[in-house]
mmCIF file of C-alpha atoms (C1' of nucleotides) in Angstrom:
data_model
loop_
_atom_site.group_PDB
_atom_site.id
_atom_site.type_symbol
_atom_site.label_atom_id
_atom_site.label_comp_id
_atom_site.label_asym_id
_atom_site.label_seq_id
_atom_site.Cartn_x
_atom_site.Cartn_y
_atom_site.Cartn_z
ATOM 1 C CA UNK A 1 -15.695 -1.681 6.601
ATOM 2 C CA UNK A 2 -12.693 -0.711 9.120
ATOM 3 C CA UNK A 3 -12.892 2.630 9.880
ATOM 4 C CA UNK A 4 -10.658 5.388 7.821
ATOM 5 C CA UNK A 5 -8.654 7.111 10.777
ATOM 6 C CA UNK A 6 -6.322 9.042 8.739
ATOM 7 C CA UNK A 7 -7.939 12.297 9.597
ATOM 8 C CA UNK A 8 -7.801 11.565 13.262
ATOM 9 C CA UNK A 9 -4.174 10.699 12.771
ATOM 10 C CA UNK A 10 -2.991 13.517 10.509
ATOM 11 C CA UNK A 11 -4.539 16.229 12.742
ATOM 12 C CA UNK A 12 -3.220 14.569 15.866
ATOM 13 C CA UNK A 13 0.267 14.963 13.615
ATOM 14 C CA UNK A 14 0.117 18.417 12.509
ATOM 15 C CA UNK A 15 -0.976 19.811 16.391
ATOM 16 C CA UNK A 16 1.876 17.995 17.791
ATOM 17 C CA UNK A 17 3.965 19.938 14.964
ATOM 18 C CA UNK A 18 2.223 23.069 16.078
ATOM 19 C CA UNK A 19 3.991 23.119 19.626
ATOM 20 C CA UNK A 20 7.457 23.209 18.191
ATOM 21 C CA UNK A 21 9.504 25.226 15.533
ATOM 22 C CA UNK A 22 11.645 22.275 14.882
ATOM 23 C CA UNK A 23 11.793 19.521 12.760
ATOM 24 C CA UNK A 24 9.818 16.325 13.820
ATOM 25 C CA UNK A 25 10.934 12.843 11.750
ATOM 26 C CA UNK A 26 8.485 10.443 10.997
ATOM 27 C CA UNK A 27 9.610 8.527 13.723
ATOM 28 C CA UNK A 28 9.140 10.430 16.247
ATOM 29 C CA UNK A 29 5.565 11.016 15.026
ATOM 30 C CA UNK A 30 4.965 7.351 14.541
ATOM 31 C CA UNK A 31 5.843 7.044 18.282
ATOM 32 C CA UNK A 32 3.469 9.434 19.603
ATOM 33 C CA UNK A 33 0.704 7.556 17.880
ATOM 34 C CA UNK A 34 1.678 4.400 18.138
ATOM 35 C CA UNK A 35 1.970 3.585 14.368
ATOM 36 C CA UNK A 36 4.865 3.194 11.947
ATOM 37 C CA UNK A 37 6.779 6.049 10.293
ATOM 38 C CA UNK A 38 5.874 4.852 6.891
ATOM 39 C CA UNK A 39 2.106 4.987 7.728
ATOM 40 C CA UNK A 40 3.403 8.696 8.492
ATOM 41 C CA UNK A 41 4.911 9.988 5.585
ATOM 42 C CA UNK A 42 2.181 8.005 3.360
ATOM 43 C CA UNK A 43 -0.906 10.293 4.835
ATOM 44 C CA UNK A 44 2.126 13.566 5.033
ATOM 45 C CA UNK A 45 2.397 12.885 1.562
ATOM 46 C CA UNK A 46 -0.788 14.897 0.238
ATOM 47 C CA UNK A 47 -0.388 17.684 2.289
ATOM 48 C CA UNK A 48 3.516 18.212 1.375
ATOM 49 C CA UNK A 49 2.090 17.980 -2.098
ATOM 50 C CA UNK A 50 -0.773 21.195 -1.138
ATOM 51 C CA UNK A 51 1.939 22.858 0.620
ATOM 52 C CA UNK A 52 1.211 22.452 4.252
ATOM 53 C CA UNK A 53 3.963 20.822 5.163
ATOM 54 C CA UNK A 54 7.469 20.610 4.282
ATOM 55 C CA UNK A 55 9.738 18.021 5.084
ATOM 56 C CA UNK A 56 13.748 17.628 4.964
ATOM 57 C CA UNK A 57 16.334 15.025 4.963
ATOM 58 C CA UNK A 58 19.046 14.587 6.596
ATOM 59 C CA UNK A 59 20.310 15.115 9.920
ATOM 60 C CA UNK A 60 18.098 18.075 11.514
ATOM 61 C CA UNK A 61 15.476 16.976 8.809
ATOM 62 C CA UNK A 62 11.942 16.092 9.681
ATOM 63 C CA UNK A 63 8.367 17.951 8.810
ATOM 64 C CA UNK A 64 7.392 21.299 9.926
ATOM 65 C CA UNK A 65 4.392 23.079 9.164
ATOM 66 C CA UNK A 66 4.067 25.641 6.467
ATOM 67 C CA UNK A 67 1.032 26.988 6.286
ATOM 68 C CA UNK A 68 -0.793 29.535 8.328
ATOM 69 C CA UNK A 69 -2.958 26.960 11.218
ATOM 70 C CA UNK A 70 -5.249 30.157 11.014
ATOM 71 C CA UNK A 71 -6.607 29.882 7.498
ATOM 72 C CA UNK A 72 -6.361 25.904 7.291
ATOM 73 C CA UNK A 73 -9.191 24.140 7.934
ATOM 74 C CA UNK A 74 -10.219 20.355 8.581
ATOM 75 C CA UNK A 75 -11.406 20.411 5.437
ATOM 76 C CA UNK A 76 -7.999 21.559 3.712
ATOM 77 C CA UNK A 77 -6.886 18.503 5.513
ATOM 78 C CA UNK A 78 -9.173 16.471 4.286
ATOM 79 C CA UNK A 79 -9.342 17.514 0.705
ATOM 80 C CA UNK A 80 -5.393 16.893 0.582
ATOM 81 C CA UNK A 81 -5.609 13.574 2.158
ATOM 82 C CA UNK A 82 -7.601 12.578 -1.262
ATOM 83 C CA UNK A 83 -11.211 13.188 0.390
ATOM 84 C CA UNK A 84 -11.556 9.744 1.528
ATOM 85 C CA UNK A 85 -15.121 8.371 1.555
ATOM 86 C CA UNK A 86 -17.420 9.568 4.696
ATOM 87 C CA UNK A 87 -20.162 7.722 4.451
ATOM 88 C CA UNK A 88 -20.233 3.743 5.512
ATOM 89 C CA UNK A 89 -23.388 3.451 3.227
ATOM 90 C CA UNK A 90 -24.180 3.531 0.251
ATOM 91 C CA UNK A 91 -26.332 2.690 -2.797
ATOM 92 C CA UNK A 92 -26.576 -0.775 -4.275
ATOM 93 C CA UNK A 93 -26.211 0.826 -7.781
ATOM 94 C CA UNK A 94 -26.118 4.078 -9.365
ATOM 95 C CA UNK A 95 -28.098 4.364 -12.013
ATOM 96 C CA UNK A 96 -29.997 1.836 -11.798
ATOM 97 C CA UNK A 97 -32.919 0.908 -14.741
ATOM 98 C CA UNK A 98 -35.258 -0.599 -12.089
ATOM 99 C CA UNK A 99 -38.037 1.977 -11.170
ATOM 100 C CA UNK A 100 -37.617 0.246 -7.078
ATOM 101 C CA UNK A 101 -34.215 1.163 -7.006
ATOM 102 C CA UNK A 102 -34.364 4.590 -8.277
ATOM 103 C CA UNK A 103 -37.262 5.264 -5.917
ATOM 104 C CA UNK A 104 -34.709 3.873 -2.936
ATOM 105 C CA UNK A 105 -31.532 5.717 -4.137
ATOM 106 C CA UNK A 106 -33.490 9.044 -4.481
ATOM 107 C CA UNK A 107 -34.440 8.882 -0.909
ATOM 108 C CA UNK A 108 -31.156 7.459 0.906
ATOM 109 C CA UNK A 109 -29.298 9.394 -1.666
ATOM 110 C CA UNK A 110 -30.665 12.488 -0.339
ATOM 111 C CA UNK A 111 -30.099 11.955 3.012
ATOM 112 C CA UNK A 112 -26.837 10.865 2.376
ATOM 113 C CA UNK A 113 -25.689 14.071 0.631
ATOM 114 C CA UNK A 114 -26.938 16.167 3.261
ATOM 115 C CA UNK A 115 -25.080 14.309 5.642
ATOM 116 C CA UNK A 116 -22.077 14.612 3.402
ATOM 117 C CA UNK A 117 -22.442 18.274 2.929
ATOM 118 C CA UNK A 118 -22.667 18.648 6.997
ATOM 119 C CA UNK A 119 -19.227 17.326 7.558
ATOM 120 C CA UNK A 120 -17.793 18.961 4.948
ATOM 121 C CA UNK A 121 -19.450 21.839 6.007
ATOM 122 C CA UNK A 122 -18.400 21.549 9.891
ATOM 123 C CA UNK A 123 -14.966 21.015 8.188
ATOM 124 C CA UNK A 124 -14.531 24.109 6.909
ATOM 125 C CA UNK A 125 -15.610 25.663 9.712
ATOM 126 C CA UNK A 126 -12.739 24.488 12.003
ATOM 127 C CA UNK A 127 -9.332 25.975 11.078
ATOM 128 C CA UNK A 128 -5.763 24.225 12.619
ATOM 129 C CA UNK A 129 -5.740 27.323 14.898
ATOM 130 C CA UNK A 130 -8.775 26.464 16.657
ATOM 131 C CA UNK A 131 -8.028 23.051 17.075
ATOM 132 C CA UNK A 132 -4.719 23.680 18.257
ATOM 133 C CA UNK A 133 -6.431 26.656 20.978
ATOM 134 C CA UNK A 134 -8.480 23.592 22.363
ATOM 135 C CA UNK A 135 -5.477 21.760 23.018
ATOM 136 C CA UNK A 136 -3.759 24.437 24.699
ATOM 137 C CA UNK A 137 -7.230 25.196 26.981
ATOM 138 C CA UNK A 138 -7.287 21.327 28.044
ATOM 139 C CA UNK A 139 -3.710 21.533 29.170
ATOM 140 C CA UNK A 140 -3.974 24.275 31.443
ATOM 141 C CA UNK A 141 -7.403 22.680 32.319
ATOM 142 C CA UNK A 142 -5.570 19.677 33.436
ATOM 143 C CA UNK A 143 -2.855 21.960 35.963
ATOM 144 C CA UNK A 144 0.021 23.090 33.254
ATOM 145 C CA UNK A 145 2.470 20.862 34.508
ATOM 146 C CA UNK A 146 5.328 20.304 32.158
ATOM 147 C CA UNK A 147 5.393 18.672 28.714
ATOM 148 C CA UNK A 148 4.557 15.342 30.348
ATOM 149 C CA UNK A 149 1.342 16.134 30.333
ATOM 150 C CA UNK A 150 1.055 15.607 26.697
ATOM 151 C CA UNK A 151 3.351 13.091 26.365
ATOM 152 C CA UNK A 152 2.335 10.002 24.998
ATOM 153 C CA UNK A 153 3.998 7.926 27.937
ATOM 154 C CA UNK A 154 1.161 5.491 28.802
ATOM 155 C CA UNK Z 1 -13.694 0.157 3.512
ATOM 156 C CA UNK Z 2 -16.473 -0.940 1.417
ATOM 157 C CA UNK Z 3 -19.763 0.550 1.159
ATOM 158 C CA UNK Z 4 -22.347 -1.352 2.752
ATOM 159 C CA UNK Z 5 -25.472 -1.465 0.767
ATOM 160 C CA UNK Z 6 -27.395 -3.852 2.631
ATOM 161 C CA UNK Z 7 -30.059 -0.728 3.845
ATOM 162 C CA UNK Z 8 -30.557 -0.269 0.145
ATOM 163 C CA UNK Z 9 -30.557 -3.424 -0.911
ATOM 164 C CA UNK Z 10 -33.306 -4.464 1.747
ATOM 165 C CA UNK Z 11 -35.855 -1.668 1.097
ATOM 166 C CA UNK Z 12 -35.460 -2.608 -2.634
ATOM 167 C CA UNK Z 13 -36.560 -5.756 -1.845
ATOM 168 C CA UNK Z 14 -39.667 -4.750 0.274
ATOM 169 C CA UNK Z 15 -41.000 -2.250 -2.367
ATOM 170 C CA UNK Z 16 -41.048 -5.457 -4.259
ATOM 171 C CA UNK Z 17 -42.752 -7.303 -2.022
ATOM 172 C CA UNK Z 18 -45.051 -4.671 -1.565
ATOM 173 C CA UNK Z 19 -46.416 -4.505 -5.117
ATOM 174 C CA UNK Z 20 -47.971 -7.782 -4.617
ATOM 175 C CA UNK Z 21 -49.685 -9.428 -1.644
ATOM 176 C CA UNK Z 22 -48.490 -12.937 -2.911
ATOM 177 C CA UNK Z 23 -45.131 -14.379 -1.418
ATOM 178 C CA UNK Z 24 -42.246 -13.473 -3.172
ATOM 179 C CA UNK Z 25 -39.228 -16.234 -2.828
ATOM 180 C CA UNK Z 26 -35.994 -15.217 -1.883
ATOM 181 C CA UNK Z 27 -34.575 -16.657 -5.009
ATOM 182 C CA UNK Z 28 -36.980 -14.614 -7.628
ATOM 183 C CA UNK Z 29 -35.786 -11.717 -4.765
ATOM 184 C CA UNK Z 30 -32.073 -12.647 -4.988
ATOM 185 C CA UNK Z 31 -32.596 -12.537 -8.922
ATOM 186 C CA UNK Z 32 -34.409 -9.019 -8.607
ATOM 187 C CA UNK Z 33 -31.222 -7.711 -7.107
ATOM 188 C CA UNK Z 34 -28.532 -9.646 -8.822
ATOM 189 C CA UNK Z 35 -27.600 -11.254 -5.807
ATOM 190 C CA UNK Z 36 -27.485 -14.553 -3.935
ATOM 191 C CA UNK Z 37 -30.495 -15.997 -2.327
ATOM 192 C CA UNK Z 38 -29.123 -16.537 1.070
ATOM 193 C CA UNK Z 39 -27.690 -12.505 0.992
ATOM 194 C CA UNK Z 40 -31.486 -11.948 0.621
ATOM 195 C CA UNK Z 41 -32.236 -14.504 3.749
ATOM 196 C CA UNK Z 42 -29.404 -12.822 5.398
ATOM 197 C CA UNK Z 43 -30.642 -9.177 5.222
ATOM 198 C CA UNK Z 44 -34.114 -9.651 5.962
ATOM 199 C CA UNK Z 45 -33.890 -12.049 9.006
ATOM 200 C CA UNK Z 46 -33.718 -8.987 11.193
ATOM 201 C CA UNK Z 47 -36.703 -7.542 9.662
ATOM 202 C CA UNK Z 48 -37.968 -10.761 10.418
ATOM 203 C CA UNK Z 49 -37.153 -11.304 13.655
ATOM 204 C CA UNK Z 50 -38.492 -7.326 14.264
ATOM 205 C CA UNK Z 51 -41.872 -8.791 12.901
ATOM 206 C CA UNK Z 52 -41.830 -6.713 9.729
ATOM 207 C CA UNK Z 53 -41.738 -9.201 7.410
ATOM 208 C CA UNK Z 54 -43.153 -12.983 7.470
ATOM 209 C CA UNK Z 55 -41.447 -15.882 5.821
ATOM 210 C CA UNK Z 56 -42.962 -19.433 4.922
ATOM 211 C CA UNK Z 57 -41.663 -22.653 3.906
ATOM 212 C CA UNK Z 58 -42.016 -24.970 1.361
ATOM 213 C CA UNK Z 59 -44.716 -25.022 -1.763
ATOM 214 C CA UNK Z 60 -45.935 -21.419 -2.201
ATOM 215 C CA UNK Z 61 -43.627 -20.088 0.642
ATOM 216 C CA UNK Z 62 -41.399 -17.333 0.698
ATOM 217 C CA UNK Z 63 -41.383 -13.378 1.791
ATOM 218 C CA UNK Z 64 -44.441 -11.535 2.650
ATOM 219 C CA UNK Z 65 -44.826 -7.838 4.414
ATOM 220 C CA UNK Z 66 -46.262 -8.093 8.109
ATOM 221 C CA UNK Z 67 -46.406 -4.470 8.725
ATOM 222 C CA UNK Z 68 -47.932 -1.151 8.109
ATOM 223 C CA UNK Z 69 -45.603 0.572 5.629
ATOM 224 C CA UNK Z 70 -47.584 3.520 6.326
ATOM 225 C CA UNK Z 71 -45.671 3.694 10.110
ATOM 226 C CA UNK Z 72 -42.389 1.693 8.850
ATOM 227 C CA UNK Z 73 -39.499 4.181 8.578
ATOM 228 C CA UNK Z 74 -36.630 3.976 6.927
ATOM 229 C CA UNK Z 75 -35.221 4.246 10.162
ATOM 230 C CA UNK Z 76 -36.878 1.231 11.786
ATOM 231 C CA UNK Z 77 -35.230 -0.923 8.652
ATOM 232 C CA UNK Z 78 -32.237 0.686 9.612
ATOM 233 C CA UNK Z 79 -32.747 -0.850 12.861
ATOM 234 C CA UNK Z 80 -33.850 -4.371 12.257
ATOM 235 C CA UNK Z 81 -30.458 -4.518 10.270
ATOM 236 C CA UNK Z 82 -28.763 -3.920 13.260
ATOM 237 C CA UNK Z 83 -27.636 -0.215 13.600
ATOM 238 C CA UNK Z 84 -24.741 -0.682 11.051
ATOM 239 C CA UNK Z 85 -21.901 1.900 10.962
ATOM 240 C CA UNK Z 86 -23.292 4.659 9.164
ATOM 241 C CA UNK Z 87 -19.356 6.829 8.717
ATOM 242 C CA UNK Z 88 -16.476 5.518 7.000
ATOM 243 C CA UNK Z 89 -14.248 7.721 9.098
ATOM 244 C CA UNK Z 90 -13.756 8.041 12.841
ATOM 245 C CA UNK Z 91 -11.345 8.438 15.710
ATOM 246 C CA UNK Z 92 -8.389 6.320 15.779
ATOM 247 C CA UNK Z 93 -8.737 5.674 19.494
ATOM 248 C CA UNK Z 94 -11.493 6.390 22.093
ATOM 249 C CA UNK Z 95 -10.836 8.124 25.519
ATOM 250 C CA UNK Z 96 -7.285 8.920 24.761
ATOM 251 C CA UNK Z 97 -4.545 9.993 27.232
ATOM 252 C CA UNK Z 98 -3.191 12.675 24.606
ATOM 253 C CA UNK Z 99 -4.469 16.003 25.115
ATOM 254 C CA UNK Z 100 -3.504 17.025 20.965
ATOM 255 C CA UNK Z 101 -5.485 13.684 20.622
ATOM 256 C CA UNK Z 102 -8.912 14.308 23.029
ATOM 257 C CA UNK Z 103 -8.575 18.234 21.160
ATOM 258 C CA UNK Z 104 -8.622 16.307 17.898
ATOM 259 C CA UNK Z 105 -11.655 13.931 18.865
ATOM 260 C CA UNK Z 106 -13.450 16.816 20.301
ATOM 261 C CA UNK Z 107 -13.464 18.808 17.140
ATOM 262 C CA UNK Z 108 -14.316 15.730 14.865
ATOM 263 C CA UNK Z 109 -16.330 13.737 17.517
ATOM 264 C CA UNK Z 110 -18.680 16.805 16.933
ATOM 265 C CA UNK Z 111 -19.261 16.963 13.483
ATOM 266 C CA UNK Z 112 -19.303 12.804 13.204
ATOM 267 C CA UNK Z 113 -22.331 12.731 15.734
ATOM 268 C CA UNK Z 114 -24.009 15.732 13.957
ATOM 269 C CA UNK Z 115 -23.630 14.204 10.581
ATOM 270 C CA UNK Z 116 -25.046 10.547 12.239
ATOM 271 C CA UNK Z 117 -27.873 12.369 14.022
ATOM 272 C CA UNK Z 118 -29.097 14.113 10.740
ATOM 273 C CA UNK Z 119 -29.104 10.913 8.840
ATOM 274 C CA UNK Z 120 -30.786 9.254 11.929
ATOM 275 C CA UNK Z 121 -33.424 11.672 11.723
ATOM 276 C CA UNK Z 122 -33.930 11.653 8.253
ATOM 277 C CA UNK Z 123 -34.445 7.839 8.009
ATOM 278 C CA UNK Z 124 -37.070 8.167 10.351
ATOM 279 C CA UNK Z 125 -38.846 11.243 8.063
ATOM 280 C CA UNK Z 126 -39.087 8.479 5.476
ATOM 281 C CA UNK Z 127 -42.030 5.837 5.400
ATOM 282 C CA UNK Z 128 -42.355 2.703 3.179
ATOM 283 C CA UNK Z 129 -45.107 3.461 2.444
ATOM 284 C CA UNK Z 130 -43.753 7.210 1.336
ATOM 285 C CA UNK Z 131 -41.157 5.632 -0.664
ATOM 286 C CA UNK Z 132 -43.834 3.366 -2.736
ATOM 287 C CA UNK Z 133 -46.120 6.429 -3.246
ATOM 288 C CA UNK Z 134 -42.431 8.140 -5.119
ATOM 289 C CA UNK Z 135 -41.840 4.624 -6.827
ATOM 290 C CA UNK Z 136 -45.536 4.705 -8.137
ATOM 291 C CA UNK Z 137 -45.281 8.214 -9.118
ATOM 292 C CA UNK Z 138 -41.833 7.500 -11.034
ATOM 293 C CA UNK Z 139 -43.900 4.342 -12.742
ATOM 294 C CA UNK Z 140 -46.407 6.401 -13.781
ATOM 295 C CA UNK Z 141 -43.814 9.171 -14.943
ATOM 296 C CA UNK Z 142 -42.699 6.643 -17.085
ATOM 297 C CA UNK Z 143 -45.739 5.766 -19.157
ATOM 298 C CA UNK Z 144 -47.052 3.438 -17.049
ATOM 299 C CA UNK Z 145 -46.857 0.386 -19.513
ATOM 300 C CA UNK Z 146 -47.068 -2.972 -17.539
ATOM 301 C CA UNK Z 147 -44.828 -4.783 -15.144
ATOM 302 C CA UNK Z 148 -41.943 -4.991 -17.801
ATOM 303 C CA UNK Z 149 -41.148 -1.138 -16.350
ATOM 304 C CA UNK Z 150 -40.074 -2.024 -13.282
ATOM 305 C CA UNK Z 151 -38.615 -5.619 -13.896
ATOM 306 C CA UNK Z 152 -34.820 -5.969 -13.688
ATOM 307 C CA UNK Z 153 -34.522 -7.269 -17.413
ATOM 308 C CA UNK Z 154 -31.471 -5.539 -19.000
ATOM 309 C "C1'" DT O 1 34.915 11.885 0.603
ATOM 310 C "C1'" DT O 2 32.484 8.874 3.467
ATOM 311 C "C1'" DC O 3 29.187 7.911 6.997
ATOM 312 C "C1'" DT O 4 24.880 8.553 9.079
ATOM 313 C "C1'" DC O 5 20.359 10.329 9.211
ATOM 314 C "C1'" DA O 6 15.812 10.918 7.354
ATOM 315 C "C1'" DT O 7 12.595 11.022 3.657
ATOM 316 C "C1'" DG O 8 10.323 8.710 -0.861
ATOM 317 C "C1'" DT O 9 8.302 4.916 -2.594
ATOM 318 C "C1'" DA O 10 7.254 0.347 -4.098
ATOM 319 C "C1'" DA O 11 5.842 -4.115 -2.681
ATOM 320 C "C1'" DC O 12 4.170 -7.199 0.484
ATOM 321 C "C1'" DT O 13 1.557 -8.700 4.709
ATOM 322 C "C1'" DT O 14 -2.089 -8.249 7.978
ATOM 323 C "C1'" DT O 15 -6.675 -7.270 9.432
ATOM 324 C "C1'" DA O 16 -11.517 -6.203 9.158
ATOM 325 C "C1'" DT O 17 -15.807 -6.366 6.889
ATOM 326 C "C1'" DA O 18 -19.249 -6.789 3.296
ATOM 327 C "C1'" DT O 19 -20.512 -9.909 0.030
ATOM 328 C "C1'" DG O 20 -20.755 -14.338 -2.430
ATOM 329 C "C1'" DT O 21 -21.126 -19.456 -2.288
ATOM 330 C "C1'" DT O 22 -21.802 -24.263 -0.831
ATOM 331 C "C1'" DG O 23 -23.894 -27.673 1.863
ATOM 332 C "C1'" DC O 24 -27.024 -29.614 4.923
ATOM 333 C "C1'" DG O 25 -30.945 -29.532 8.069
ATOM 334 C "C1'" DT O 26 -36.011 -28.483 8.769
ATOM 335 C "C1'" DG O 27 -40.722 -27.799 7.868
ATOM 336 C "C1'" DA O 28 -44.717 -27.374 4.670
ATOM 337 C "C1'" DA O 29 -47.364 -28.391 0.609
ATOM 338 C "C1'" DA O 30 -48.216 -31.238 -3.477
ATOM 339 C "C1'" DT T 1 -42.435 -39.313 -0.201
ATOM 340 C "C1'" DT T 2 -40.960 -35.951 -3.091
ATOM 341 C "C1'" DT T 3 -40.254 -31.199 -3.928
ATOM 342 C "C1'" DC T 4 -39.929 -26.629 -2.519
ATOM 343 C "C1'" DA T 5 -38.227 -22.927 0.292
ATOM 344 C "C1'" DC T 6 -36.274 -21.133 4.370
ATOM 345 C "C1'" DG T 7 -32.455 -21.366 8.412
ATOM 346 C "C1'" DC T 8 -27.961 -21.404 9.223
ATOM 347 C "C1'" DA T 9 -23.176 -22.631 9.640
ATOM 348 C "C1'" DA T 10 -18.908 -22.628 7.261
ATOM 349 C "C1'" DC T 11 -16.013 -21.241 3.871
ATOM 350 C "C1'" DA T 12 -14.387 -18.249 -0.065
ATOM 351 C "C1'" DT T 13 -13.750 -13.717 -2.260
ATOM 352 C "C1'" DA T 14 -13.085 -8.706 -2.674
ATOM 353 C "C1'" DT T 15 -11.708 -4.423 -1.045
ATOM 354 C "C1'" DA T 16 -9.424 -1.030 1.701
ATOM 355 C "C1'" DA T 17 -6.886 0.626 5.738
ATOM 356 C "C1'" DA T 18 -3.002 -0.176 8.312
ATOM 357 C "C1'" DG T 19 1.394 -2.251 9.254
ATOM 358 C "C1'" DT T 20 5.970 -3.844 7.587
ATOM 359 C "C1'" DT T 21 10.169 -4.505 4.842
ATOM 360 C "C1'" DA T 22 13.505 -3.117 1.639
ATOM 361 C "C1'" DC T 23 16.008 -0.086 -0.994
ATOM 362 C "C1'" DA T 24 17.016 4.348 -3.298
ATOM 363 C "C1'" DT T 25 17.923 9.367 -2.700
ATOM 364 C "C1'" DG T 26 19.459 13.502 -0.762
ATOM 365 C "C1'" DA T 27 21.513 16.385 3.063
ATOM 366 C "C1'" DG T 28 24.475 17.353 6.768
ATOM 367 C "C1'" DA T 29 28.314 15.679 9.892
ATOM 368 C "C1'" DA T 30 32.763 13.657 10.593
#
DNA sequence: TTCTCATGTAACTTTATATGTTGCGTGAAA
DNA sequence: TTTCACGCAACATATAAAGTTACATGAGAA
């Protein structure tokens, strides 16, 4: 199974978005990670349907944040991007009839709730405004120097 | 991504195995799990090659257990099939030269090695031989009428 | 009004991976 | 020597994320 990155990407998004009042188009998004404004819009779409974004067309159009980074949390994010599966593994079969299997699924099925409940939990725990403090600490970390430093020029 | 079942699938197939001393084929296995033989040969080579399991060829051959389940862990299965990805979700790139990006990482990089870590750990609470203790106890639940019980006739 | 910009969305392609299938080779027992 | 059963390579299928193309819609600029 390729690995769902749309988290990674959105968050990467919205703290971009954070260092700017303006606008940003999908394009210019898409360019700082590499990927193709469609992909952009397509994982913008659930959270301009929650409310967390906004986005506008036209010239001076582009997304900008509307929601308080302080009271969103990773999981808000990942609740609105459709809560995409986290675990690679799973069960054969739910339900099965065959004593075996429901001896097997009881056991990995536990485990694999708890780990489910631990990211959702460490989700919650994280809001936008954290993640976006972290940022800001590694940049001075790494001398201040102008916007270049988070630039995506490689 | 699809889910992979093969850890579930395997350990369904060795509390099989383990309710009789005789060697099971991978065929009557395969048919056990609605599956193809060679999916069975596929999955349990590793277990093989680990020296948990024993196969033989020709008249009378096929699948026997070559361990203690009483020290085999879920996790050592886990193992033998060759440390599969246990997340659906991750970071869409490694060591990146964004600073919004190595902030983003940071914050899920956490919780994805907290959530593998726990299910790590948990696989290696569980023993075989803990897991056909529950399946007995379920059989017995049951009314412990004969074999049909825990057959895989629908 | 007309042109340009930017999003919205459907449809298609690409890529990766688990799973399913076929075919043939090898060794062991009847 | 025939049959059984595994070993394994090669190919086919299914699913989902990601990438791409094309076109419609709406908003501001000229």
């Amino acid at each position: 199974m390729r690995k769902d990155s749309r988290l990674s990407g959105v968050l990467h998004v919205l703290l971009h978005m954070a260092e700017t009042p303006d606008p940003i188009t999908s394009e210019a998004l898409a360019a700082a990670m590499h990927t193709n404004p469609v992909v952009v819009r397509r994982i913008m779409a659930g959270l301009r349907d929650k409310g967390y974004v906004r986005s506008e067309k036209g010239h001076g159009g582009g997304w900008t944040i509307a929601a308080d980074l302080a009271t969103l949390t990773l999981r808000d994010i990942y609740d609105a991007l459709g809560e995409p599966d986290l675990l690679a593994m799973g069960n054969r079969t739910e339900m099965p009839g065959c004593l075996v299997e429901q001896a097997v699924n009881a056991a990995l099925g536990d485990a694999f709730a708890e780990a489910e409940a631990l990211l959702l939990r460490r989700f919650g725990e994280v809001t936008l405004a954290a993640l976006s403090a972290d940022f800001h600490r590694r940049y001075l970390a790494r001398g201040g120097s102008p916007d270049l430093e988070h630039s995506h020029a490689h």
